[in-house]
Tab-separated table of C-alpha atoms and ligand atoms in Angstrom:
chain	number	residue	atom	x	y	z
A	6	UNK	CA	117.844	183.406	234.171
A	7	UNK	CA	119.616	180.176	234.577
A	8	UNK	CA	117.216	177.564	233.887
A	9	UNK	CA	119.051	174.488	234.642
A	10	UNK	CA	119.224	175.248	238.283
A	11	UNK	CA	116.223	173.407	240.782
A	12	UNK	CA	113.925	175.899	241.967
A	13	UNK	CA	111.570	175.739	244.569
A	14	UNK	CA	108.440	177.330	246.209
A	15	UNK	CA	108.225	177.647	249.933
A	16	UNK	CA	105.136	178.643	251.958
A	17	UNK	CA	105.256	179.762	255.301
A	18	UNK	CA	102.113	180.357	257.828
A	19	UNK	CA	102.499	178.968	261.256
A	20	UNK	CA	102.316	181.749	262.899
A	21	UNK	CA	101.414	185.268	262.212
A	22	UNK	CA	103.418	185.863	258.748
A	23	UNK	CA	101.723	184.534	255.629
A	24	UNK	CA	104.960	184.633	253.052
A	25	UNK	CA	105.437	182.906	250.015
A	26	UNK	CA	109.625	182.512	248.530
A	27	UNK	CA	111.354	181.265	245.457
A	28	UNK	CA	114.795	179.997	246.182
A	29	UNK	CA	117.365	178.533	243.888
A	30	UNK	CA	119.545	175.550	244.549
A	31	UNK	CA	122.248	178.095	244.567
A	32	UNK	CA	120.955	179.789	247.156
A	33	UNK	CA	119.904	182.861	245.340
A	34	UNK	CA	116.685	183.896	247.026
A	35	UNK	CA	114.324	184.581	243.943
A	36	UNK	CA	111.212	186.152	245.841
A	37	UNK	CA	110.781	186.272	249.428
A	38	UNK	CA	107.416	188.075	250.041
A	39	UNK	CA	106.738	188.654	253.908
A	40	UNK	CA	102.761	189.477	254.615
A	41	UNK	CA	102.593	190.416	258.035
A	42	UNK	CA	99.462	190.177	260.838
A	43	UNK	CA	101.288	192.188	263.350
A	44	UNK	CA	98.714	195.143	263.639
A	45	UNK	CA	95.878	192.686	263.515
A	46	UNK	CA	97.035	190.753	266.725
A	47	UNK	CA	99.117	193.827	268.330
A	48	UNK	CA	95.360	195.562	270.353
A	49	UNK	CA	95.924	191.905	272.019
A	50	UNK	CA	99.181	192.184	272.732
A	51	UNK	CA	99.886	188.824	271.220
A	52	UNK	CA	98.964	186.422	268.357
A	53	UNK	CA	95.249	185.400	268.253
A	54	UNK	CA	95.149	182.212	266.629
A	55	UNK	CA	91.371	182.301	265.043
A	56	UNK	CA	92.417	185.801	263.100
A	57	UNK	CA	95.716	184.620	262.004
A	58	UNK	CA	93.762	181.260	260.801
A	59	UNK	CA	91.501	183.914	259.050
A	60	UNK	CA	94.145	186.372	257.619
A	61	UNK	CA	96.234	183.582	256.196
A	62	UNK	CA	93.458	182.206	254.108
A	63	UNK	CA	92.303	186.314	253.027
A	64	UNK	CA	96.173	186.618	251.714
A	65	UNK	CA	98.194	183.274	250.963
A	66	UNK	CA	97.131	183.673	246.999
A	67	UNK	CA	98.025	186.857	247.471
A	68	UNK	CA	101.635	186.590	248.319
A	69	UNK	CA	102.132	183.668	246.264
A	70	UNK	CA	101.106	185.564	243.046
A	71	UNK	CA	103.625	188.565	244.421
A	72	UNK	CA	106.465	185.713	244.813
A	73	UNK	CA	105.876	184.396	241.174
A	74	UNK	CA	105.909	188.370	240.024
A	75	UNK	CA	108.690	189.116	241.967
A	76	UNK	CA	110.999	186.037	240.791
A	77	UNK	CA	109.491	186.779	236.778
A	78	UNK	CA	108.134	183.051	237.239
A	79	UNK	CA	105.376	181.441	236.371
A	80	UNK	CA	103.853	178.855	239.500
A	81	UNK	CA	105.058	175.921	236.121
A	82	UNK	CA	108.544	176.850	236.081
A	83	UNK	CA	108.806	176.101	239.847
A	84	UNK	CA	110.150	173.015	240.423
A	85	UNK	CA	109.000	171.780	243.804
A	86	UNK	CA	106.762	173.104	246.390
A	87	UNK	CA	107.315	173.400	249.774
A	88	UNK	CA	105.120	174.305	252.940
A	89	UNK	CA	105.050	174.528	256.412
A	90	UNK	CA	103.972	171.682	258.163
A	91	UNK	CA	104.547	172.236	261.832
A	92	UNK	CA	104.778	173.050	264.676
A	93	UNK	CA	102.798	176.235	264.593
A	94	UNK	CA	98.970	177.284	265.435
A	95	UNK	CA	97.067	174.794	263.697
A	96	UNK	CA	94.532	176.571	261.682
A	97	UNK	CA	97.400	178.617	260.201
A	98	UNK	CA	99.608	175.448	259.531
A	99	UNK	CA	96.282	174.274	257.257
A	100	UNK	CA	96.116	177.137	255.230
A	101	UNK	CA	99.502	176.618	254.109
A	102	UNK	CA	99.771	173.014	253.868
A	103	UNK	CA	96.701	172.534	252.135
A	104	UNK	CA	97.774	175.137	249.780
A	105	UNK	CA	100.879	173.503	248.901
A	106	UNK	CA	99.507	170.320	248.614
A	107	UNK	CA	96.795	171.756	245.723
A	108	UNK	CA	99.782	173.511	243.575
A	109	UNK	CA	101.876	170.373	243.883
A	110	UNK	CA	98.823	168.091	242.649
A	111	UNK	CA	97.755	170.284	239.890
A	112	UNK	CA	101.156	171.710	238.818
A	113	UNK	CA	102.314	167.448	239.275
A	114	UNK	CA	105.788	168.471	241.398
A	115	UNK	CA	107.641	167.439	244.372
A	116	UNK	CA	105.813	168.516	247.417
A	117	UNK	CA	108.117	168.740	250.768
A	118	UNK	CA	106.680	168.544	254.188
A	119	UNK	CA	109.132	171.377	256.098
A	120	UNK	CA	109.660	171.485	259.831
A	121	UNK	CA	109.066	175.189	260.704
A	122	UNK	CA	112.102	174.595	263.353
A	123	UNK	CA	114.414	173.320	260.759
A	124	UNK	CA	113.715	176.488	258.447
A	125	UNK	CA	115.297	178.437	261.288
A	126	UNK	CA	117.741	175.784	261.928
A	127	UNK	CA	119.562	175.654	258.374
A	128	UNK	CA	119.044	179.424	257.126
A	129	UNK	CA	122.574	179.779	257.500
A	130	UNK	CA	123.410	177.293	255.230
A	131	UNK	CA	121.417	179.515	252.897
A	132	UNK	CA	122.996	182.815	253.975
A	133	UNK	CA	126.622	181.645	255.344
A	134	UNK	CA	127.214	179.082	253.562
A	135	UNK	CA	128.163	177.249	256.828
A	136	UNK	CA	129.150	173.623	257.282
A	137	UNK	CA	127.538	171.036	259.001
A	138	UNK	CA	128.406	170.195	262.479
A	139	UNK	CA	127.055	173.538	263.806
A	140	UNK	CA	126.081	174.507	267.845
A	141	UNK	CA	122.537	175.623	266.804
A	142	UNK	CA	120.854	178.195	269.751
A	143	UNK	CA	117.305	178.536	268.243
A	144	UNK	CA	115.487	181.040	269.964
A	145	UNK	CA	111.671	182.902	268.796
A	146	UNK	CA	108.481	183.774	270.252
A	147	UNK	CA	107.600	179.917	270.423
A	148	UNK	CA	111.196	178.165	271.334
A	149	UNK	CA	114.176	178.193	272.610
A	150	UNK	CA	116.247	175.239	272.426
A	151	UNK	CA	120.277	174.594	271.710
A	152	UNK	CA	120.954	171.719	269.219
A	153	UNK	CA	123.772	170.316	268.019
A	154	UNK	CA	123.108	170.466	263.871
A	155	UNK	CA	124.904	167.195	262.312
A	156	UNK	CA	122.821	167.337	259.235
A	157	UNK	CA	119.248	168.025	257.780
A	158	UNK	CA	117.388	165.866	259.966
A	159	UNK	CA	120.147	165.044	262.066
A	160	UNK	CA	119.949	166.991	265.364
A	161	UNK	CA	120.596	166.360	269.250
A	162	UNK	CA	119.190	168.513	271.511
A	163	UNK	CA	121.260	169.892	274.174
A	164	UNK	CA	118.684	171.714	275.924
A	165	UNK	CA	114.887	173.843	276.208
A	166	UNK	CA	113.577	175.944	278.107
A	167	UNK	CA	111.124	174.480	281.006
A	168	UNK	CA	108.738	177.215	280.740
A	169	UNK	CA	108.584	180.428	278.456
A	170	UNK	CA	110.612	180.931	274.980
A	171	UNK	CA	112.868	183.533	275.349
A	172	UNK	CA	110.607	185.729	272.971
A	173	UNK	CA	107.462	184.790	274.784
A	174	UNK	CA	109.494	186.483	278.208
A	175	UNK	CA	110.187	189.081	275.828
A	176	UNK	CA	106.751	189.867	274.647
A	177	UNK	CA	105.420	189.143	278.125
A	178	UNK	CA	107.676	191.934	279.559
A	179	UNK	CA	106.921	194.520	277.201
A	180	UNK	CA	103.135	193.992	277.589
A	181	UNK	CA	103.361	194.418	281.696
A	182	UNK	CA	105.395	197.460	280.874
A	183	UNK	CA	102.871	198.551	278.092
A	184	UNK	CA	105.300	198.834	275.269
A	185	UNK	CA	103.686	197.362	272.037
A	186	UNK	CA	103.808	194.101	270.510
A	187	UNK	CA	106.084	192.611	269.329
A	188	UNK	CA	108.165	192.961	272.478
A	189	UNK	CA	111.456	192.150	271.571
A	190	UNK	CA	112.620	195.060	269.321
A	191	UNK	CA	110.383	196.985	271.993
A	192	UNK	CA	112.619	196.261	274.813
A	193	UNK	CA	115.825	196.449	272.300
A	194	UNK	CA	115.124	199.977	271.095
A	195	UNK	CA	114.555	201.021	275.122
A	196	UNK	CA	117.491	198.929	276.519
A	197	UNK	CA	119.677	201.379	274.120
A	198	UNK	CA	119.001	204.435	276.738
A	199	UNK	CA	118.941	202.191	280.103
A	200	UNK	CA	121.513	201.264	282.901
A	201	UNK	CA	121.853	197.552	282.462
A	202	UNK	CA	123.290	197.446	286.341
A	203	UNK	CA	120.795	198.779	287.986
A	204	UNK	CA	118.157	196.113	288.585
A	205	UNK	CA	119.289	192.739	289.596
A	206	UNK	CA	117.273	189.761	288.333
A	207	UNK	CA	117.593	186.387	288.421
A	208	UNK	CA	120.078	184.321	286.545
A	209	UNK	CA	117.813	180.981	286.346
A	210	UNK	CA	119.565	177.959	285.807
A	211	UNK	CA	123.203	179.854	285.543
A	212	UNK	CA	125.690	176.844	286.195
A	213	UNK	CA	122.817	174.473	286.083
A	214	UNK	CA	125.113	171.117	285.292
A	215	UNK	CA	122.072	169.764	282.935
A	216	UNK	CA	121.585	172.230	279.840
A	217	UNK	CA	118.101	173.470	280.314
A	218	UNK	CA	116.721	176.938	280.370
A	219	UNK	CA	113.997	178.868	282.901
A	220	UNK	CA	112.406	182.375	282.374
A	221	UNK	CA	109.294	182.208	284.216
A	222	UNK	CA	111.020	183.008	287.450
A	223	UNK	CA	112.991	186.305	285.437
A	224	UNK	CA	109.263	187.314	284.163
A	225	UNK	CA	107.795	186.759	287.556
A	226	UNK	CA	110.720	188.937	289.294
A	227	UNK	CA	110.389	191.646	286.502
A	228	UNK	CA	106.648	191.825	286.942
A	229	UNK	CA	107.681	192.736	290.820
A	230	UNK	CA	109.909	195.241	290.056
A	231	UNK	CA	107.441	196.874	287.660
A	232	UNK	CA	104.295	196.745	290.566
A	233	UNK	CA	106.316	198.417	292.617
A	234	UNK	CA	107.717	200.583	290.234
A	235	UNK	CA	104.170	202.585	289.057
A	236	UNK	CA	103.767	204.623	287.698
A	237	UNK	CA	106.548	203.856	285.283
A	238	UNK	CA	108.492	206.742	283.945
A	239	UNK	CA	110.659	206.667	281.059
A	240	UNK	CA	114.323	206.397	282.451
A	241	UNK	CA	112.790	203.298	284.693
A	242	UNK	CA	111.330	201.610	282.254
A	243	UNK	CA	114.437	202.122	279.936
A	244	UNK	CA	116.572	200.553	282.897
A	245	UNK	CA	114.575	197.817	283.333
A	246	UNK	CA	114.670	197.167	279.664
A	247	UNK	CA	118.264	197.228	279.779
A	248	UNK	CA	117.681	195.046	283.115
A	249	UNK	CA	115.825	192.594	281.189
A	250	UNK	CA	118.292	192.308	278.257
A	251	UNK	CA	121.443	191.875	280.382
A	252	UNK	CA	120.286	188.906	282.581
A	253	UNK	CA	119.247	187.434	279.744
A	254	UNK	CA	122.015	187.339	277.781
A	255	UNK	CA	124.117	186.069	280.865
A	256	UNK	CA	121.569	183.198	280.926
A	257	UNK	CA	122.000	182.257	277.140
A	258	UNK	CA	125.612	182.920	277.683
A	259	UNK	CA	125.941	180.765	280.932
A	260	UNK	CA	123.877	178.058	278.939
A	261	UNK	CA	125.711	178.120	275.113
A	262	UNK	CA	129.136	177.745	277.533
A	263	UNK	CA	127.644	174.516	278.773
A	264	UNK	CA	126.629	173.169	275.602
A	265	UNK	CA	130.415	173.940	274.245
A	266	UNK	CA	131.645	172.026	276.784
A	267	UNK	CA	129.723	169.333	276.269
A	268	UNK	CA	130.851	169.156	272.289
A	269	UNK	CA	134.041	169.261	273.384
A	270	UNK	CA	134.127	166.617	275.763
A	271	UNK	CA	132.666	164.715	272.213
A	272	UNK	CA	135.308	165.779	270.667
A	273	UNK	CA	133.952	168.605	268.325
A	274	UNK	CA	136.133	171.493	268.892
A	275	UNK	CA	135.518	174.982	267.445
A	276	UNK	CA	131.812	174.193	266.095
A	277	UNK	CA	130.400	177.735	264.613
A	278	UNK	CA	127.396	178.912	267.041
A	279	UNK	CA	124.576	179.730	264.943
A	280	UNK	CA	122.298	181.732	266.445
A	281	UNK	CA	118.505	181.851	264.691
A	282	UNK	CA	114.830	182.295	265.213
A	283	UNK	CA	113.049	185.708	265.747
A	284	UNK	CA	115.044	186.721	269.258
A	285	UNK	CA	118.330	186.611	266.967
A	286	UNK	CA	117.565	190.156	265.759
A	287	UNK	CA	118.611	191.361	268.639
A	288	UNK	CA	122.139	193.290	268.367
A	289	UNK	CA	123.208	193.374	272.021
A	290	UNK	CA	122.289	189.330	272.821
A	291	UNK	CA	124.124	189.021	268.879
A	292	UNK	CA	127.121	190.627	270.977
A	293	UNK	CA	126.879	188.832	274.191
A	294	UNK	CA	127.094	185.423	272.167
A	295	UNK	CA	129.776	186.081	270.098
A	296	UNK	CA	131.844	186.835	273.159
A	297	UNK	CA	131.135	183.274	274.702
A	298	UNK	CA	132.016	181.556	271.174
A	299	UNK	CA	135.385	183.691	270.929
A	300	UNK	CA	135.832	182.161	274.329
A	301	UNK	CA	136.257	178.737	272.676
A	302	UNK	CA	137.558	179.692	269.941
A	303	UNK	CA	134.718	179.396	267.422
A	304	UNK	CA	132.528	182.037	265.566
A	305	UNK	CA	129.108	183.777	265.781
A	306	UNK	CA	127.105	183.097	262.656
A	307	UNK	CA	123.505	184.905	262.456
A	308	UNK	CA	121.651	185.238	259.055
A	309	UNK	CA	120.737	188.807	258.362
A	310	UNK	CA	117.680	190.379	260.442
A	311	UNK	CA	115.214	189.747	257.938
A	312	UNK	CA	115.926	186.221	257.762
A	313	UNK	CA	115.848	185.461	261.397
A	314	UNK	CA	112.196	186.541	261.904
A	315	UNK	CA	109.272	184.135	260.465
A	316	UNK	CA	109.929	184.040	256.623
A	317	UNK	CA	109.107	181.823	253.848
A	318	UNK	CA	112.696	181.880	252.075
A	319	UNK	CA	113.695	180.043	254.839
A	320	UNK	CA	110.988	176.996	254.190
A	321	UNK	CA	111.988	177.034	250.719
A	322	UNK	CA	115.915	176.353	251.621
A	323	UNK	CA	114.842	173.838	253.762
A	324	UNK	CA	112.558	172.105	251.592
A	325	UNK	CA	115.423	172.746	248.725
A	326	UNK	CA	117.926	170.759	251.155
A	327	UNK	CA	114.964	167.986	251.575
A	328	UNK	CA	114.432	167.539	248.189
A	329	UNK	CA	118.016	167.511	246.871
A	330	UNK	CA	118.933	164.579	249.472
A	331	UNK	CA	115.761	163.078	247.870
A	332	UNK	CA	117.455	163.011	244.394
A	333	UNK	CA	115.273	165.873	243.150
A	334	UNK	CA	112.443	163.222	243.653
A	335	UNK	CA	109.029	163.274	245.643
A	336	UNK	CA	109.383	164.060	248.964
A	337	UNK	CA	106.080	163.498	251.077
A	338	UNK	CA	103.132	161.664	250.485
A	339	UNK	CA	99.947	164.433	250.015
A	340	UNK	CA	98.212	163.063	252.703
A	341	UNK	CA	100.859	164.688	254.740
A	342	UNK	CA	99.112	166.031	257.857
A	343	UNK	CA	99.532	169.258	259.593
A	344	UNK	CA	101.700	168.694	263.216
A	345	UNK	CA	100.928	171.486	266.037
A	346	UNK	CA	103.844	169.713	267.799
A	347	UNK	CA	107.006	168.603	265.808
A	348	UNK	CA	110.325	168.651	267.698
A	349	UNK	CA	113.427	168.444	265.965
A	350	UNK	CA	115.348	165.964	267.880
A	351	UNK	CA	113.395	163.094	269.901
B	416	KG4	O1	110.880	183.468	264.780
B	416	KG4	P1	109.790	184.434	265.043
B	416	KG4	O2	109.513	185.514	264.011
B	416	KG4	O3	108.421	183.701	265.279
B	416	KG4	C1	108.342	182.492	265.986
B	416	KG4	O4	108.518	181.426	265.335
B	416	KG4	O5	108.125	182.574	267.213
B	416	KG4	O6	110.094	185.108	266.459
B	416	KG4	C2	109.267	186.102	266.999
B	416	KG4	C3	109.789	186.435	268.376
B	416	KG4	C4	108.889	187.377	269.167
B	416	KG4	O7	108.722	186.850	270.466
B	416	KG4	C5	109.684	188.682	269.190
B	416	KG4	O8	109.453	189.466	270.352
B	416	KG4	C6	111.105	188.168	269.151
B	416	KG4	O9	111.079	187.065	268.271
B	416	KG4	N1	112.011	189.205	268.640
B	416	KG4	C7	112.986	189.762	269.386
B	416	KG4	C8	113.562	190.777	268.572
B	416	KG4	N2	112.923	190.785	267.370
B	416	KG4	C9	111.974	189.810	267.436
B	416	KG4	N3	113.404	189.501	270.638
B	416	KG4	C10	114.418	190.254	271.121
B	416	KG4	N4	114.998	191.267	270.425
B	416	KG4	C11	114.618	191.557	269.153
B	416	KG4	N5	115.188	192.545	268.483
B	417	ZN	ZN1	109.842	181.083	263.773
């Protein structure tokens, strides 16, 4: 192994993964161990935050040891440690920080405070190799928010949603239609067999001249459809799947077209869209978004599936990016405190 490159441990639990990853400066992903709660929280159809609290203490040594086996490390040879440190559920967000901030004491190495939100925001960097400015649509079960990405740290936000995340409306249609948690790849897989035409839903906020998103008023118009729809069979709910998917895509589509025009009227022309958080998994919005940035003349950039979900490889990138801007110093103080809210841009 090459020695002489910075290494770093990142910790991830904010949500309902507890993962542990070893990443090198070179962006060679060491370990990336992914422990996840799904079929604890999935008889509630979404995540209950006292047993992920619970689960994340039961297996955070766990996955840590598995990351150190799996990179042929010892937790010594690591050269920094980085954790999660918000936004995210709280009691989960302890687990890990607290965690991190013990191996950094004892071990005596760089600790780095992460921004769950940034981890999504510069895992292309880690996969892609891409080049700040970026467009940056960041989309999961918790957010959905377009950024222009001038550096780590540096971000202006474009736009949010007002309501739901476009996973929440995700998850939330799935559950009325009693497909399982989590309801994104749910609705994907079902899409795949539906007519896309043959509900029409509302485009919320479509030519909207601010850049903010709605979805509570697609959720509330899909919950309609499905009332009156029961008992469901399985061509309707397929088309209503497909339904779903379509409108949103024009929505994201309608919205990443306004936020290109806005670059350009600064002046950036041809920024790469980056697409990431959980919702980026999904092939057909993938496709839908890579049409708009053709459209001005820029490219699609998504990290690969397993990256896009809640990982820790992509808190250790992060962190690495942190800590080299640092000078390969200390980063954060340890009485860093865990942050249930952290945006990324004021
Ligand atoms: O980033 P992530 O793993 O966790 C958060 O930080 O929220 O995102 C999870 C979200 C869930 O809402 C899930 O339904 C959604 O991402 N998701 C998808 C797909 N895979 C996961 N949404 C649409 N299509 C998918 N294939
Ligand atoms: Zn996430």
């Amino acid at each position: 192994m090459n020695t002489s490159l910075h290494t770093i441990l990142g910790i991830e639990s904010s949500c309902d993964e507890t993962a542990a990853a070893i990443v090198r400066e070179d962006g060679e992903i060491l370990a990336n161990i992914v422990w996840s709660q799904m079929a604890q929280h999935a008889p509630y159809g979404g995540v209950v935050p006292e047993i992920a609290s619970r689960a994340h203490v039961a297996m955070m040594d766990k996955v840590i040891a598995q990351a150190c086996e799996q990179a042929n490390m010892s937790l010594q040879q690591v050269g920094a440690i980085a954790a999660t440190t918000g936004p995210g559920l709280i009691g989960g967000l302890m687990v890990g920080l607290m965690t991190g901030k013990a191996l950094a004491s004892v071990l005596q190495k760089p600790f780095v405070a992460v921004n769950h939100l940034e981890g999504h925001a510069l895992t292309v960097r880690l996969t892609n190799k891409v080049e700040f400015p970026y467009l940056l649509l960041l989309v999961s079960g918790g957010h959905c928010q377009v950024l222009l990405t001038r550096g780590v740290g540096d971000y202006i936000r474009f736009g949010g949603t007002m309501d739901d995340a476009v996973g929440e409306a995700f998850d939330k249609t799935a559950k009325l239609m009693g497909l399982p948690y989590p309801g994104g790849p749910a609705i994907e897989k079902r899409a795949r067999e539906g007519d896309p035409r043959r509900f029409k839903l509302p485009l919320s906020m479509v030519g909207a001249e601010h850049g903010d998103f709605s979805f509570s008023g697609l959720k509330t118009a899909v919950l309609r459809l499905v009332d009156s729809h029961r008992p469901l069979d399985e061509k309707t709910t397929a088309d209503i799947c497909a339904s779903f998917q379509y409108t949103v895509g024009e929505i994201l589509a309608d919205r990443m077209m306004h936020a290109f025009k806005r670059c350009e009227a600064m002046g950036l022309k041809n920024l790469p869209l980056v697409v990431a958080g959980g919702v980026a998994a999904n092939q057909f919005l993938r496709g839908r978004l890579a049409q708009v940035a053709k459209d001005f003349g820029a490219e699609l950039v998504a990290p690969p599936i397993a990256l896009c979900t809640d990982n820790a490889a992509m808190i250790a990138w992060a962190g690495m990016e942190r800590w080299r801007l640092n000078g390969w110093g200390q980063c954060d103080v340890l009485d860093t405190e865990p942050r249930a809210r952290w945006p990324l841009a004021a």
